[in-house]
Coordinates of C-alpha atoms in Angstrom, one line a residue:
M251 CA 106.2 171.2 1.7
L252 CA 105.8 168.4 3.8
K253 CA 102.7 168.5 6.4
S254 CA 101.6 166.2 9.1
E255 CA 98.4 167.0 10.6
S256 CA 96.6 164.9 13.0
G257 CA 93.8 165.6 15.8
A258 CA 90.5 165.5 17.3
A259 CA 88.5 167.1 14.5
A260 CA 84.8 166.4 13.4
W261 CA 85.3 163.5 10.7
F262 CA 83.6 164.0 7.1
S263 CA 80.1 163.8 6.2
A264 CA 80.3 162.2 2.6
A265 CA 77.8 159.5 1.6
S266 CA 79.2 159.1 -1.9
I267 CA 83.0 158.6 -3.0
K268 CA 83.3 159.8 -6.7
L269 CA 86.9 159.0 -8.5
A270 CA 87.7 161.2 -11.4
H271 CA 91.1 162.3 -13.0
V272 CA 92.5 165.7 -13.7
G273 CA 95.1 166.7 -15.7
P274 CA 97.0 162.9 -15.2
F275 CA 99.9 161.3 -16.8
H276 CA 98.8 160.3 -19.9
A277 CA 101.4 157.3 -21.2
G278 CA 100.8 157.6 -24.8
G279 CA 102.7 160.9 -24.4
G280 CA 105.6 159.5 -23.3
R281 CA 108.9 160.4 -24.3
N282 CA 107.9 162.8 -26.8
A283 CA 105.5 164.8 -24.0
Y284 CA 109.1 166.0 -22.6
L285 CA 111.6 166.1 -25.6
N286 CA 110.6 170.3 -25.7
S287 CA 109.3 170.5 -23.0
K288 CA 110.8 173.1 -19.8
S289 CA 110.2 169.7 -17.4
M290 CA 113.3 168.2 -19.1
Q291 CA 114.9 170.6 -16.7
E292 CA 112.5 171.0 -13.7
P293 CA 110.5 168.0 -13.1
P294 CA 106.7 168.7 -12.9
S295 CA 104.7 169.1 -9.9
V296 CA 102.3 166.2 -7.9
R297 CA 99.0 168.4 -9.7
Q298 CA 99.7 167.1 -12.8
L299 CA 99.3 163.5 -11.1
H300 CA 96.9 163.7 -8.4
Q301 CA 93.3 162.4 -8.8
V302 CA 90.1 164.3 -6.5
L303 CA 88.3 161.7 -4.2
T304 CA 85.3 163.4 -2.7
P305 CA 86.9 162.7 1.1
V306 CA 84.8 161.2 4.2
Q307 CA 84.4 162.1 8.0
G308 CA 84.2 161.3 11.0
S309 CA 80.1 160.8 11.1
M310 CA 80.7 158.0 8.2
L311 CA 80.0 154.3 9.7
C312 CA 82.9 152.3 9.9
S313 CA 80.8 149.7 7.9
E314 CA 80.3 152.6 5.3
V315 CA 83.8 152.9 4.7
L316 CA 84.1 149.1 4.2
K317 CA 81.4 149.0 1.6
L318 CA 83.7 151.9 -0.3
F319 CA 86.7 149.8 -0.3
L320 CA 85.0 146.8 -1.6
E321 CA 82.8 148.3 -4.2
N322 CA 86.3 150.2 -5.8
E323 CA 88.9 147.7 -6.0
D324 CA 91.2 150.7 -7.4
L325 CA 90.7 152.9 -4.5
A326 CA 94.0 152.9 -2.6
A327 CA 93.0 154.8 0.3
L328 CA 90.5 157.4 1.8
P329 CA 91.4 160.8 2.8
V330 CA 90.4 162.4 5.8
V331 CA 89.8 166.5 6.5
D332 CA 88.0 168.2 9.1
D333 CA 85.6 170.8 8.8
E334 CA 87.5 173.3 7.1
E335 CA 89.0 170.9 4.5
R336 CA 92.5 170.5 5.8
P337 CA 93.3 166.5 5.9
Y338 CA 95.3 164.9 8.6
A339 CA 94.4 161.2 8.3
L340 CA 94.5 158.9 5.5
I341 CA 92.7 155.3 6.1
E342 CA 94.8 152.5 4.1
R343 CA 92.4 150.3 1.7
Y344 CA 94.6 146.9 2.5
A345 CA 95.1 147.9 6.3
Y346 CA 91.2 148.4 7.1
I347 CA 90.3 145.6 4.6
E348 CA 92.4 143.1 6.9
Y349 CA 91.4 144.6 10.2
F350 CA 87.4 144.3 9.6
S351 CA 88.1 140.7 8.0
R352 CA 88.7 139.4 11.3
L353 CA 85.9 137.5 13.7
Y354 CA 83.9 140.0 14.8
S355 CA 85.4 142.9 14.3
N356 CA 82.8 144.2 11.9
E357 CA 80.3 143.1 14.3
L358 CA 81.9 145.2 17.3
F359 CA 83.1 148.6 15.5
G360 CA 80.7 148.3 12.1
K361 CA 78.0 150.3 13.5
K362 CA 80.7 153.0 15.5
R363 CA 81.2 156.3 13.4
L364 CA 84.7 157.1 12.4
D365 CA 85.6 159.4 15.2
Q366 CA 84.9 157.1 17.9
L367 CA 87.7 154.9 16.6
G368 CA 90.3 156.9 18.6
E369 CA 94.1 157.6 17.6
E370 CA 95.2 154.5 18.2
V371 CA 93.7 151.8 15.5
E372 CA 96.3 150.1 12.6
F373 CA 94.5 150.8 10.0
I374 CA 94.1 154.8 9.5
N375 CA 97.6 156.6 9.3
M376 CA 96.9 159.7 11.3
Q377 CA 100.3 161.5 10.1
P378 CA 99.7 161.1 5.9
I379 CA 102.2 162.6 3.9
V380 CA 100.3 165.7 3.2
V381 CA 102.2 167.5 0.2
D382 CA 101.7 171.5 -1.6
A383 CA 100.3 170.7 -5.0
A384 CA 103.2 173.2 -6.4
T385 CA 105.6 170.1 -4.6
S386 CA 107.9 168.4 -7.6
I387 CA 107.3 165.0 -8.3
D388 CA 111.1 164.4 -7.6
D389 CA 110.6 165.9 -4.2
V390 CA 107.9 163.6 -3.3
A391 CA 109.6 160.8 -4.2
A392 CA 112.2 161.8 -2.0
I393 CA 109.5 162.0 0.9
I394 CA 108.1 158.9 0.5
I395 CA 111.5 157.3 0.4
D396 CA 112.9 158.9 3.4
A397 CA 108.9 158.4 5.4
G398 CA 108.6 155.0 4.4
M399 CA 108.0 152.8 1.6
R400 CA 104.4 151.4 2.7
H401 CA 103.4 155.2 1.5
M402 CA 103.7 154.0 -2.3
V403 CA 101.0 151.7 -1.7
S404 CA 98.8 154.0 0.4
G405 CA 99.9 157.2 -1.7
F406 CA 99.5 160.8 -0.4
V407 CA 97.6 163.8 -0.2
V408 CA 97.7 166.7 -2.0
T409 CA 96.7 170.3 -1.2
L410 CA 96.3 173.5 -2.1
N411 CA 96.5 176.3 -0.1
D412 CA 96.5 174.3 3.3
R413 CA 93.0 173.0 2.0
Y414 CA 92.4 169.5 0.4
L415 CA 92.5 168.6 -3.5
G416 CA 93.4 165.4 -4.4
V417 CA 95.1 162.0 -3.8
G418 CA 98.1 160.6 -5.3
N419 CA 99.4 156.8 -5.4
G420 CA 103.2 155.5 -5.9
H421 CA 102.0 153.4 -8.7
D422 CA 101.6 156.6 -10.9
L423 CA 104.2 158.4 -9.4
L424 CA 106.8 155.4 -10.0
N425 CA 104.9 155.3 -13.8
H426 CA 105.7 159.5 -14.1
I427 CA 109.0 159.2 -13.0
T428 CA 110.0 156.1 -14.8
Q429 CA 108.6 157.9 -18.3
R430 CA 110.0 160.8 -17.7
K431 CA 113.7 159.6 -17.3
Q432 CA 113.7 157.2 -20.3
A433 CA 112.4 160.6 -22.2
E434 CA 115.5 162.5 -20.3
L435 CA 117.6 159.4 -21.5
Y436 CA 116.7 159.6 -24.8
Y437 CA 116.8 163.4 -24.8
L438 CA 120.1 163.2 -23.9
A439 CA 121.3 160.4 -26.7
H440 CA 119.4 162.2 -29.6
Y441 CA 120.2 166.2 -28.6
D442 CA 122.6 168.3 -28.2
Q443 CA 122.7 169.7 -24.9
L444 CA 124.1 173.4 -25.9
T445 CA 121.4 174.4 -28.1
Q446 CA 119.1 171.8 -28.0
I447 CA 118.9 170.6 -31.8
P448 CA 119.3 167.3 -32.7
N449 CA 123.0 165.5 -32.2
R450 CA 124.8 163.6 -35.2
M451 CA 123.2 160.4 -34.0
L452 CA 119.6 161.4 -34.4
M453 CA 120.7 163.5 -37.6
N454 CA 121.7 160.0 -39.2
D455 CA 118.5 158.9 -37.9
R456 CA 116.6 161.4 -39.9
L457 CA 118.8 160.8 -43.2
Q458 CA 118.6 157.3 -43.3
M459 CA 114.3 157.3 -42.7
A460 CA 114.6 160.5 -45.6
C461 CA 116.3 158.4 -48.0
R462 CA 114.2 155.3 -47.6
E463 CA 111.0 157.7 -48.2
C464 CA 113.0 159.7 -51.0
D465 CA 113.4 156.2 -53.0
R466 CA 109.4 155.6 -52.7
N467 CA 108.3 158.8 -53.4
N468 CA 110.9 159.3 -56.2
T469 CA 112.5 163.0 -55.0
L470 CA 115.4 164.1 -53.8
V471 CA 117.6 164.5 -50.2
A472 CA 120.1 167.3 -49.9
V473 CA 122.4 167.3 -47.1
M474 CA 124.4 170.8 -45.8
F475 CA 127.7 170.5 -44.2
I476 CA 128.1 174.0 -42.2
D477 CA 131.3 174.7 -40.4
V478 CA 131.6 178.4 -38.6
D479 CA 134.2 180.3 -40.1
R480 CA 137.3 181.3 -37.5
F481 CA 135.0 180.5 -34.5
K482 CA 138.5 179.2 -32.4
Q483 CA 139.3 182.3 -33.0
I484 CA 136.2 183.8 -31.2
N485 CA 136.5 180.9 -28.3
D486 CA 140.6 182.1 -27.9
T487 CA 139.9 186.0 -27.8
M488 CA 136.2 186.0 -26.3
G489 CA 136.4 182.5 -24.0
H490 CA 134.0 179.4 -24.0
R491 CA 131.1 181.3 -22.2
F492 CA 131.0 184.2 -25.3
G493 CA 131.4 181.0 -27.5
D494 CA 128.6 178.9 -26.5
F495 CA 126.2 181.9 -26.7
L496 CA 127.1 182.4 -30.3
L497 CA 126.4 178.4 -31.1
Q498 CA 122.8 179.3 -29.8
A499 CA 122.6 181.9 -31.9
V500 CA 123.9 180.3 -34.9
A501 CA 121.7 177.4 -34.3
E502 CA 118.7 179.5 -34.0
R503 CA 119.5 181.4 -37.2
L504 CA 120.2 178.3 -39.2
G505 CA 116.3 177.0 -37.9
N506 CA 115.1 180.2 -39.5
C507 CA 116.5 179.3 -42.8
I508 CA 115.0 176.1 -43.6
R509 CA 111.3 174.1 -43.4
G510 CA 109.2 173.1 -40.9
N511 CA 110.0 169.6 -42.2
D512 CA 113.8 169.8 -42.5
T513 CA 116.2 169.5 -39.5
V514 CA 119.1 171.7 -38.1
A515 CA 121.4 169.3 -36.1
R516 CA 124.7 170.5 -34.8
L517 CA 127.3 167.5 -35.6
G518 CA 130.1 168.9 -32.8
G519 CA 132.0 172.5 -32.2
D520 CA 131.0 174.6 -34.6
E521 CA 129.9 172.1 -37.1
F522 CA 126.4 171.9 -38.5
A523 CA 124.3 169.8 -40.7
V524 CA 120.7 170.7 -42.2
L525 CA 119.1 167.8 -43.9
L526 CA 116.4 168.9 -46.5
Q527 CA 114.1 166.1 -47.6
N528 CA 111.2 165.7 -50.2
L529 CA 112.8 168.2 -52.8
E530 CA 112.2 168.4 -56.4
L531 CA 114.9 169.5 -57.4
A532 CA 118.4 169.7 -57.0
S533 CA 118.4 173.5 -57.2
D534 CA 116.0 174.2 -54.4
A535 CA 119.0 172.9 -52.0
N536 CA 121.2 175.7 -53.7
I537 CA 118.6 178.4 -52.9
T538 CA 118.6 177.4 -49.3
A539 CA 122.4 177.0 -49.3
Q540 CA 122.7 180.7 -50.5
R541 CA 119.7 181.7 -48.1
I542 CA 121.7 180.1 -45.3
V543 CA 124.9 182.4 -46.2
E544 CA 123.6 185.6 -47.0
S545 CA 121.4 185.1 -43.3
F546 CA 125.1 185.6 -41.8
A547 CA 125.6 189.0 -43.1
A548 CA 123.6 190.0 -40.0
P549 CA 125.3 190.5 -37.2
F550 CA 124.6 189.0 -34.2
N551 CA 124.7 190.6 -30.7
I552 CA 126.0 188.3 -28.1
L553 CA 126.8 189.6 -24.4
D554 CA 125.9 193.1 -25.5
R555 CA 128.9 193.2 -28.0
E556 CA 128.1 193.0 -31.6
V557 CA 130.0 190.5 -33.4
F558 CA 130.1 189.5 -37.5
I559 CA 131.0 186.1 -38.6
T560 CA 130.4 184.0 -41.8
V561 CA 130.1 180.1 -42.4
S562 CA 131.1 177.4 -45.3
L563 CA 128.7 175.2 -46.4
G564 CA 129.2 172.0 -48.3
L565 CA 126.0 170.3 -50.1
S566 CA 125.6 167.0 -51.3
V567 CA 122.2 165.0 -53.1
Y568 CA 120.7 162.0 -52.2
P569 CA 120.8 159.5 -54.7
T570 CA 122.6 162.0 -57.3
D571 CA 126.3 162.7 -55.6
E572 CA 125.8 159.3 -53.6
K573 CA 123.4 156.0 -53.0
N574 CA 124.9 155.2 -49.5
S575 CA 123.2 157.9 -47.1
D576 CA 125.8 157.0 -45.1
N577 CA 128.7 158.6 -46.9
L578 CA 126.3 161.4 -48.4
L579 CA 127.1 163.5 -45.2
A580 CA 131.0 163.2 -45.8
K581 CA 130.9 164.2 -49.3
A582 CA 129.3 167.6 -48.0
D583 CA 132.1 167.5 -45.7
A584 CA 134.0 167.6 -48.8
A585 CA 132.3 170.1 -50.6
M586 CA 132.6 172.8 -47.5
Y587 CA 136.1 172.2 -46.9
E588 CA 136.3 173.4 -50.8
A589 CA 134.5 176.0 -50.1
K590 CA 136.9 177.2 -47.0
V591 CA 139.6 176.9 -49.8
S592 CA 137.6 179.5 -51.6
G593 CA 137.8 181.8 -48.7
R594 CA 134.8 181.0 -47.1
N595 CA 131.6 182.8 -46.9
A596 CA 130.3 180.7 -49.5
Y597 CA 128.3 177.4 -50.5
R598 CA 130.3 174.9 -53.0
I599 CA 128.0 171.8 -54.5
Y600 CA 130.3 168.3 -53.7
R601 CA 131.6 167.3 -57.2
P602 CA 133.6 163.8 -58.3
G603 CA 137.3 164.4 -56.9
L604 CA 137.0 166.0 -54.0
S605 CA 139.4 165.2 -51.5
M606 CA 137.4 162.9 -48.3
H607 CA 140.2 165.1 -46.6
S608 CA 138.6 164.0 -42.6
T609 CA 139.9 160.9 -42.9
D610 CA 143.3 162.1 -43.2
N611 CA 143.9 164.1 -40.2
L612 CA 145.7 162.1 -38.4
S613 CA 148.6 160.8 -40.4
L614 CA 148.6 164.6 -41.6
E615 CA 149.2 166.0 -38.1
A616 CA 151.9 163.0 -37.9
E617 CA 153.6 164.2 -40.7
L618 CA 153.6 168.0 -39.9
R619 CA 155.3 167.1 -36.6
H620 CA 158.0 166.6 -39.0
A621 CA 157.7 169.0 -42.2
I622 CA 159.8 172.0 -40.3
E623 CA 163.1 169.8 -39.1
R624 CA 162.7 168.5 -42.7
K625 CA 162.0 172.1 -44.4
E626 CA 159.0 171.1 -46.1
L627 CA 157.4 174.4 -45.0
V628 CA 158.2 177.0 -47.4
L629 CA 157.0 180.8 -47.4
H630 CA 155.0 182.4 -50.3
Y631 CA 154.2 185.8 -51.1
Q632 CA 151.2 187.8 -52.5
P633 CA 152.1 191.4 -53.1
Q634 CA 150.0 194.2 -51.6
V635 CA 149.4 197.4 -54.3
S636 CA 148.8 200.9 -54.3
V637 CA 145.7 202.1 -55.6
T638 CA 146.7 205.5 -56.6
T639 CA 150.1 204.8 -58.2
G640 CA 149.7 201.1 -58.9
A641 CA 153.0 200.6 -57.4
I642 CA 154.0 197.5 -55.0
V643 CA 154.4 198.8 -51.3
G644 CA 154.5 195.4 -49.3
V645 CA 153.6 191.5 -49.8
E646 CA 152.0 189.6 -47.1
A647 CA 154.4 186.4 -46.2
L648 CA 151.9 182.8 -46.6
V649 CA 153.0 179.5 -45.9
R650 CA 152.5 176.6 -48.0
W651 CA 153.7 172.8 -46.9
Q652 CA 155.4 171.2 -50.3
H653 CA 153.7 167.8 -48.6
P654 CA 156.3 165.1 -50.1
R655 CA 152.9 163.1 -51.7
R656 CA 150.0 165.5 -51.6
G657 CA 151.9 168.1 -53.5
L658 CA 152.0 172.1 -51.8
L659 CA 149.0 172.3 -49.3
L660 CA 147.3 175.8 -48.9
P661 CA 147.0 176.2 -44.6
S662 CA 143.8 175.8 -44.7
A663 CA 144.6 172.0 -45.3
F664 CA 146.9 172.3 -42.2
I665 CA 146.9 175.1 -40.0
G666 CA 143.5 174.1 -38.3
I667 CA 145.2 170.8 -37.0
A668 CA 148.4 173.0 -35.7
E669 CA 146.1 175.2 -33.5
N670 CA 144.5 172.0 -31.9
S671 CA 147.7 170.0 -31.5
G672 CA 149.8 173.1 -30.3
M673 CA 152.4 173.3 -33.6
I674 CA 151.0 176.7 -34.3
V675 CA 153.4 178.0 -32.0
D676 CA 156.8 176.4 -34.2
I677 CA 154.9 177.3 -37.3
G678 CA 154.4 180.8 -36.4
K679 CA 158.3 181.4 -34.9
W680 CA 159.7 179.6 -38.6
V681 CA 157.4 181.8 -40.5
L682 CA 159.0 185.3 -38.6
Q683 CA 161.9 184.2 -38.8
E684 CA 162.0 183.2 -42.4
A685 CA 160.2 186.3 -43.5
C686 CA 162.4 188.8 -41.9
Q687 CA 165.2 186.5 -43.5
Q688 CA 163.4 186.9 -46.8
Q689 CA 163.3 190.7 -46.4
S690 CA 166.4 191.2 -44.9
A691 CA 168.0 189.7 -48.4
W692 CA 166.0 191.7 -51.0
H693 CA 166.8 195.0 -49.0
T694 CA 170.5 193.8 -49.3
S695 CA 170.5 192.3 -52.9
H696 CA 168.0 195.0 -54.3
K697 CA 168.2 197.8 -51.9
L698 CA 163.8 197.6 -52.2
P699 CA 162.6 198.4 -48.6
L700 CA 159.2 196.6 -48.9
R701 CA 157.0 196.0 -46.1
M702 CA 156.6 192.7 -45.1
A703 CA 153.7 191.8 -43.3
V704 CA 153.2 188.1 -41.1
N705 CA 150.2 186.4 -39.6
I706 CA 150.5 185.9 -35.9
S707 CA 148.3 183.3 -34.7
A708 CA 146.3 183.8 -31.1
V709 CA 148.4 181.2 -29.5
Q710 CA 151.7 182.3 -30.4
F711 CA 150.7 186.3 -29.7
R712 CA 149.6 185.3 -25.9
R713 CA 153.0 183.7 -25.3
E714 CA 154.8 185.3 -22.5
D715 CA 158.1 184.6 -24.6
F716 CA 156.3 186.3 -27.8
I717 CA 158.0 190.2 -27.2
D718 CA 161.3 188.5 -26.8
T719 CA 160.9 185.9 -30.1
V720 CA 160.4 189.4 -31.7
R721 CA 163.4 191.1 -30.6
A722 CA 165.4 188.3 -31.3
T723 CA 164.7 187.1 -35.0
I724 CA 164.8 191.3 -35.6
V725 CA 168.3 191.2 -34.3
E726 CA 169.0 187.7 -35.8
T727 CA 168.4 188.7 -39.1
G728 CA 169.4 191.8 -39.1
V729 CA 166.0 193.0 -40.8
D730 CA 165.0 196.9 -40.4
P731 CA 162.2 196.1 -37.8
G732 CA 160.1 199.3 -39.5
C733 CA 159.6 197.4 -42.6
I734 CA 158.2 194.1 -40.6
E735 CA 154.6 194.1 -39.8
L736 CA 152.4 191.9 -37.6
E737 CA 148.8 191.1 -38.5
L738 CA 146.5 190.1 -35.7
T739 CA 143.0 189.3 -36.5
E740 CA 140.6 191.8 -34.0
N741 CA 139.4 189.1 -32.1
V742 CA 142.4 188.9 -30.2
A743 CA 142.2 192.8 -29.2
M744 CA 139.2 191.8 -27.3
H745 CA 140.8 189.3 -24.7
H746 CA 142.2 190.5 -22.2
A747 CA 142.7 194.0 -23.2
D748 CA 145.2 195.6 -21.2
E749 CA 147.4 192.7 -21.8
V750 CA 147.1 193.2 -25.1
L751 CA 147.5 197.0 -25.1
H752 CA 150.6 196.4 -23.2
T753 CA 152.0 194.0 -25.6
L754 CA 151.3 196.2 -28.9
R755 CA 153.2 198.9 -27.4
E756 CA 155.9 197.0 -26.0
L757 CA 156.2 195.8 -30.2
K758 CA 155.8 199.6 -31.4
G759 CA 158.7 200.3 -29.2
I760 CA 160.9 197.7 -31.3
G761 CA 160.0 199.7 -33.8
V762 CA 157.6 197.0 -36.0
K763 CA 154.3 198.0 -38.2
L764 CA 150.6 196.8 -36.4
A765 CA 147.5 195.7 -38.4
I766 CA 144.3 194.5 -37.8
D767 CA 143.5 191.4 -40.3
D768 CA 140.0 190.1 -41.2
F769 CA 138.3 193.4 -40.0
G770 CA 134.6 192.9 -40.1
T771 CA 134.1 189.2 -39.2
G772 CA 134.7 189.8 -35.1
F773 CA 133.6 192.9 -33.1
S774 CA 134.2 195.9 -35.0
N775 CA 134.9 197.6 -31.5
L776 CA 135.7 201.5 -32.4
S777 CA 136.9 201.7 -28.6
Y778 CA 140.1 199.8 -29.4
L779 CA 140.6 201.1 -32.6
Q780 CA 141.0 204.3 -30.3
R781 CA 143.5 202.7 -27.8
F782 CA 145.6 200.3 -29.8
P783 CA 148.2 201.8 -31.8
F784 CA 147.3 200.1 -34.9
D785 CA 148.7 201.3 -38.3
R786 CA 146.7 199.7 -41.1
L787 CA 143.4 198.2 -41.3
K788 CA 142.9 195.3 -43.6
I789 CA 139.1 194.4 -44.9
D790 CA 138.2 190.9 -45.1
Q791 CA 137.7 189.5 -48.7
S792 CA 134.2 188.6 -47.4
F793 CA 133.3 191.8 -47.7
V794 CA 135.1 192.5 -51.0
R795 CA 133.9 189.5 -53.2
G796 CA 130.7 190.4 -55.2
I797 CA 131.3 194.1 -53.9
D798 CA 129.9 195.3 -57.4
T799 CA 126.8 193.4 -57.4
L800 CA 125.8 193.4 -53.7
P801 CA 125.0 196.6 -52.2
A802 CA 125.4 195.6 -48.7
N803 CA 129.0 195.0 -49.4
R804 CA 129.8 198.7 -50.6
A805 CA 127.9 200.1 -47.6
I806 CA 129.9 198.1 -45.0
V807 CA 133.2 198.9 -47.1
H808 CA 133.1 202.5 -47.3
A809 CA 131.6 202.5 -43.2
I810 CA 134.6 200.7 -42.9
V811 CA 137.1 203.0 -44.5
S812 CA 135.2 206.0 -43.0
L813 CA 135.7 204.5 -39.6
A814 CA 139.6 203.9 -40.2
R815 CA 139.8 207.5 -42.1
S816 CA 138.6 209.2 -38.6
L817 CA 141.6 207.1 -37.0
S818 CA 144.0 208.1 -39.3
L819 CA 144.6 204.4 -40.3
E820 CA 145.4 202.8 -43.8
V821 CA 143.3 200.8 -45.8
V822 CA 144.0 197.4 -47.2
A823 CA 141.5 195.4 -49.0
E824 CA 141.8 191.7 -49.5
G825 CA 140.8 189.1 -52.0
V826 CA 140.1 191.5 -54.7
E827 CA 139.8 189.2 -58.0
T828 CA 137.9 191.4 -60.7
A829 CA 138.6 194.7 -62.3
A830 CA 135.0 195.1 -61.5
E831 CA 135.7 195.0 -57.8
F832 CA 138.7 196.5 -58.5
T833 CA 136.8 199.9 -59.4
Q834 CA 134.2 199.6 -55.9
I835 CA 137.2 199.8 -53.5
N836 CA 139.1 202.8 -54.8
A837 CA 138.6 204.6 -51.7
C838 CA 140.9 202.1 -50.0
D839 CA 145.0 202.8 -49.8
E840 CA 145.9 199.4 -51.1
V841 CA 144.7 196.1 -52.1
Q842 CA 145.9 192.7 -52.4
G843 CA 144.5 189.5 -54.4
Y844 CA 144.2 187.3 -57.3
F845 CA 143.4 190.4 -59.6
H846 CA 147.2 191.5 -59.3
A847 CA 148.9 188.5 -58.2
R848 CA 148.5 185.3 -56.7
P849 CA 150.7 184.2 -53.8
M850 CA 154.1 183.1 -55.4
P851 CA 157.3 181.8 -53.9
S852 CA 159.9 184.6 -53.2
A853 CA 161.8 183.9 -57.0
D854 CA 158.8 184.3 -59.0
L855 CA 157.8 187.7 -57.1
Q856 CA 161.4 189.1 -57.6
A857 CA 161.4 188.1 -61.2
R858 CA 158.2 189.1 -62.1
F859 CA 158.0 192.5 -60.1
L860 CA 161.0 193.3 -58.1
A861 CA 163.5 193.1 -61.3
A862 CA 161.3 195.1 -63.2
Y863 CA 161.2 197.6 -61.3
E864 CA 164.7 197.8 -60.3
G865 CA 165.5 197.3 -64.0
A866 CA 163.2 200.4 -64.8
H867 CA 164.6 203.0 -62.1
G868 CA 168.4 202.0 -62.0
R869 CA 168.5 199.5 -58.3
G870 CA 166.6 202.6 -56.8
V871 CA 163.1 202.6 -55.3
D872 CA 160.9 206.0 -56.4
S873 CA 158.2 203.6 -57.4
L874 CA 158.1 201.1 -54.7
Q875 CA 156.9 202.9 -51.5
I876 CA 159.4 202.8 -48.2
C877 CA 158.3 200.5 -45.2

């Protein structure tokens, strides 16, 4: 706080002046002094800046004060305190020396004591700026500006518990503020403000330096490109505040997986990078990549909610994969994309021939806008098989893009673009229409009441006309609504639960079935499972993959199955690729994955499966579970 004191109290009795620095700001500390400091948000106090000067009292002669100023060129002012050590005046150097340089001034006043001069003399400031030691430097600067810039020269007095502590001068104040602001500007330019870790610019700087050092020491540098799987769903369902806290936790967990001299950076959104330097073997980077992927098996506790997420990671090595450091991160990005396509929750090493897809996104978006009208989108169907009978009980409709130049594109190549551009609504509506038409056609021609599962995006589900769209599609296609199953990710159910419950009940009123897709990757909240009218639960493939060798995955799958049984929900295991995995999920009702069949066009599905059943049972449905 600002204080101003004046009065006729006794002046000081000090025979000498001692100048000493207590906790001054060192210019050498400069920029780095603030980078990891709380002072980035809260400016330091003047206690870090003040100088301790032994004050003077009124009994001192004016000639003795003049001598002190002349002997100490750095002495800008002398504080004046009363008998109780309370400051109330400041003798300003230049005004004092100028006054006593006048003709006869020293002869007239030199032998007088300071307390004999009165309060009107021009060289004694009887209302100095007095601030508490806890006052921030920025506040002191504002006080000086308001009081007059002359105080930048004479300075200000610092107190502690209303007693004199020391003085500060404008030069040190300006120097401190300037260097701190420079440090803050550097921090803003090189560090991510949400996670407080390096950003893309600093990551690139460190990568270039690491590559140069690698060339000198004949070592290796590895770069990892990391993307949080399904993060957009979390942001859409739980809100940006929840997503921000999750990103901070992700940054912290990544930092715990690397060495002290390595770097974790946030590139933007849900994308991170890791720089590993001074590696002897490329396999060392593989070990770290596996450690990062496995570390995400543990849940995050965000705002009192437990959430499970996974990451997809791409890895490239300098100079093995790329001798230009500028392209190293792009190749790691391409490898990360390969991990996404392979089912997420994994890492992939860059290999020649991987598509550098990120540069194609803009052109791909423009082409996607015409894909529906040009009839380039197609549906493939993956069978869902009963564990006990081996019969096909349903299929899942999966969209593909038959691109005229790039060939058949999987959803991972364009769904993200569709979501970001808003095209996901039109694509979702087309998928629902096409799937219902196909199910109706199968039923008409083969009398096969197969369940048709259709994925519904969060954006599509929240549209006001979604219920009307579903109802109109069923009427238009003539499909039995009991044979249509709408799959929603569990994150959709966590946002505006009452509204979600109302929508789900309306869908059940239409007659469609409801399933939770990718269960285990979101919030796995028991309360919404009890409230919401779901029929089926689909275990995410990240828990199925490697279940025969990973005890943790087995435990998670068994826990999910037990939970579903207690709620009378059927369970589908996704991503079953091997016989060993199949034997570990026999507690589930149904399985889906490459072990039985890859997604295929309707004609292939009919030729390989439906016609076989039809021929074996005389157009009957004994070996097919009805909807």
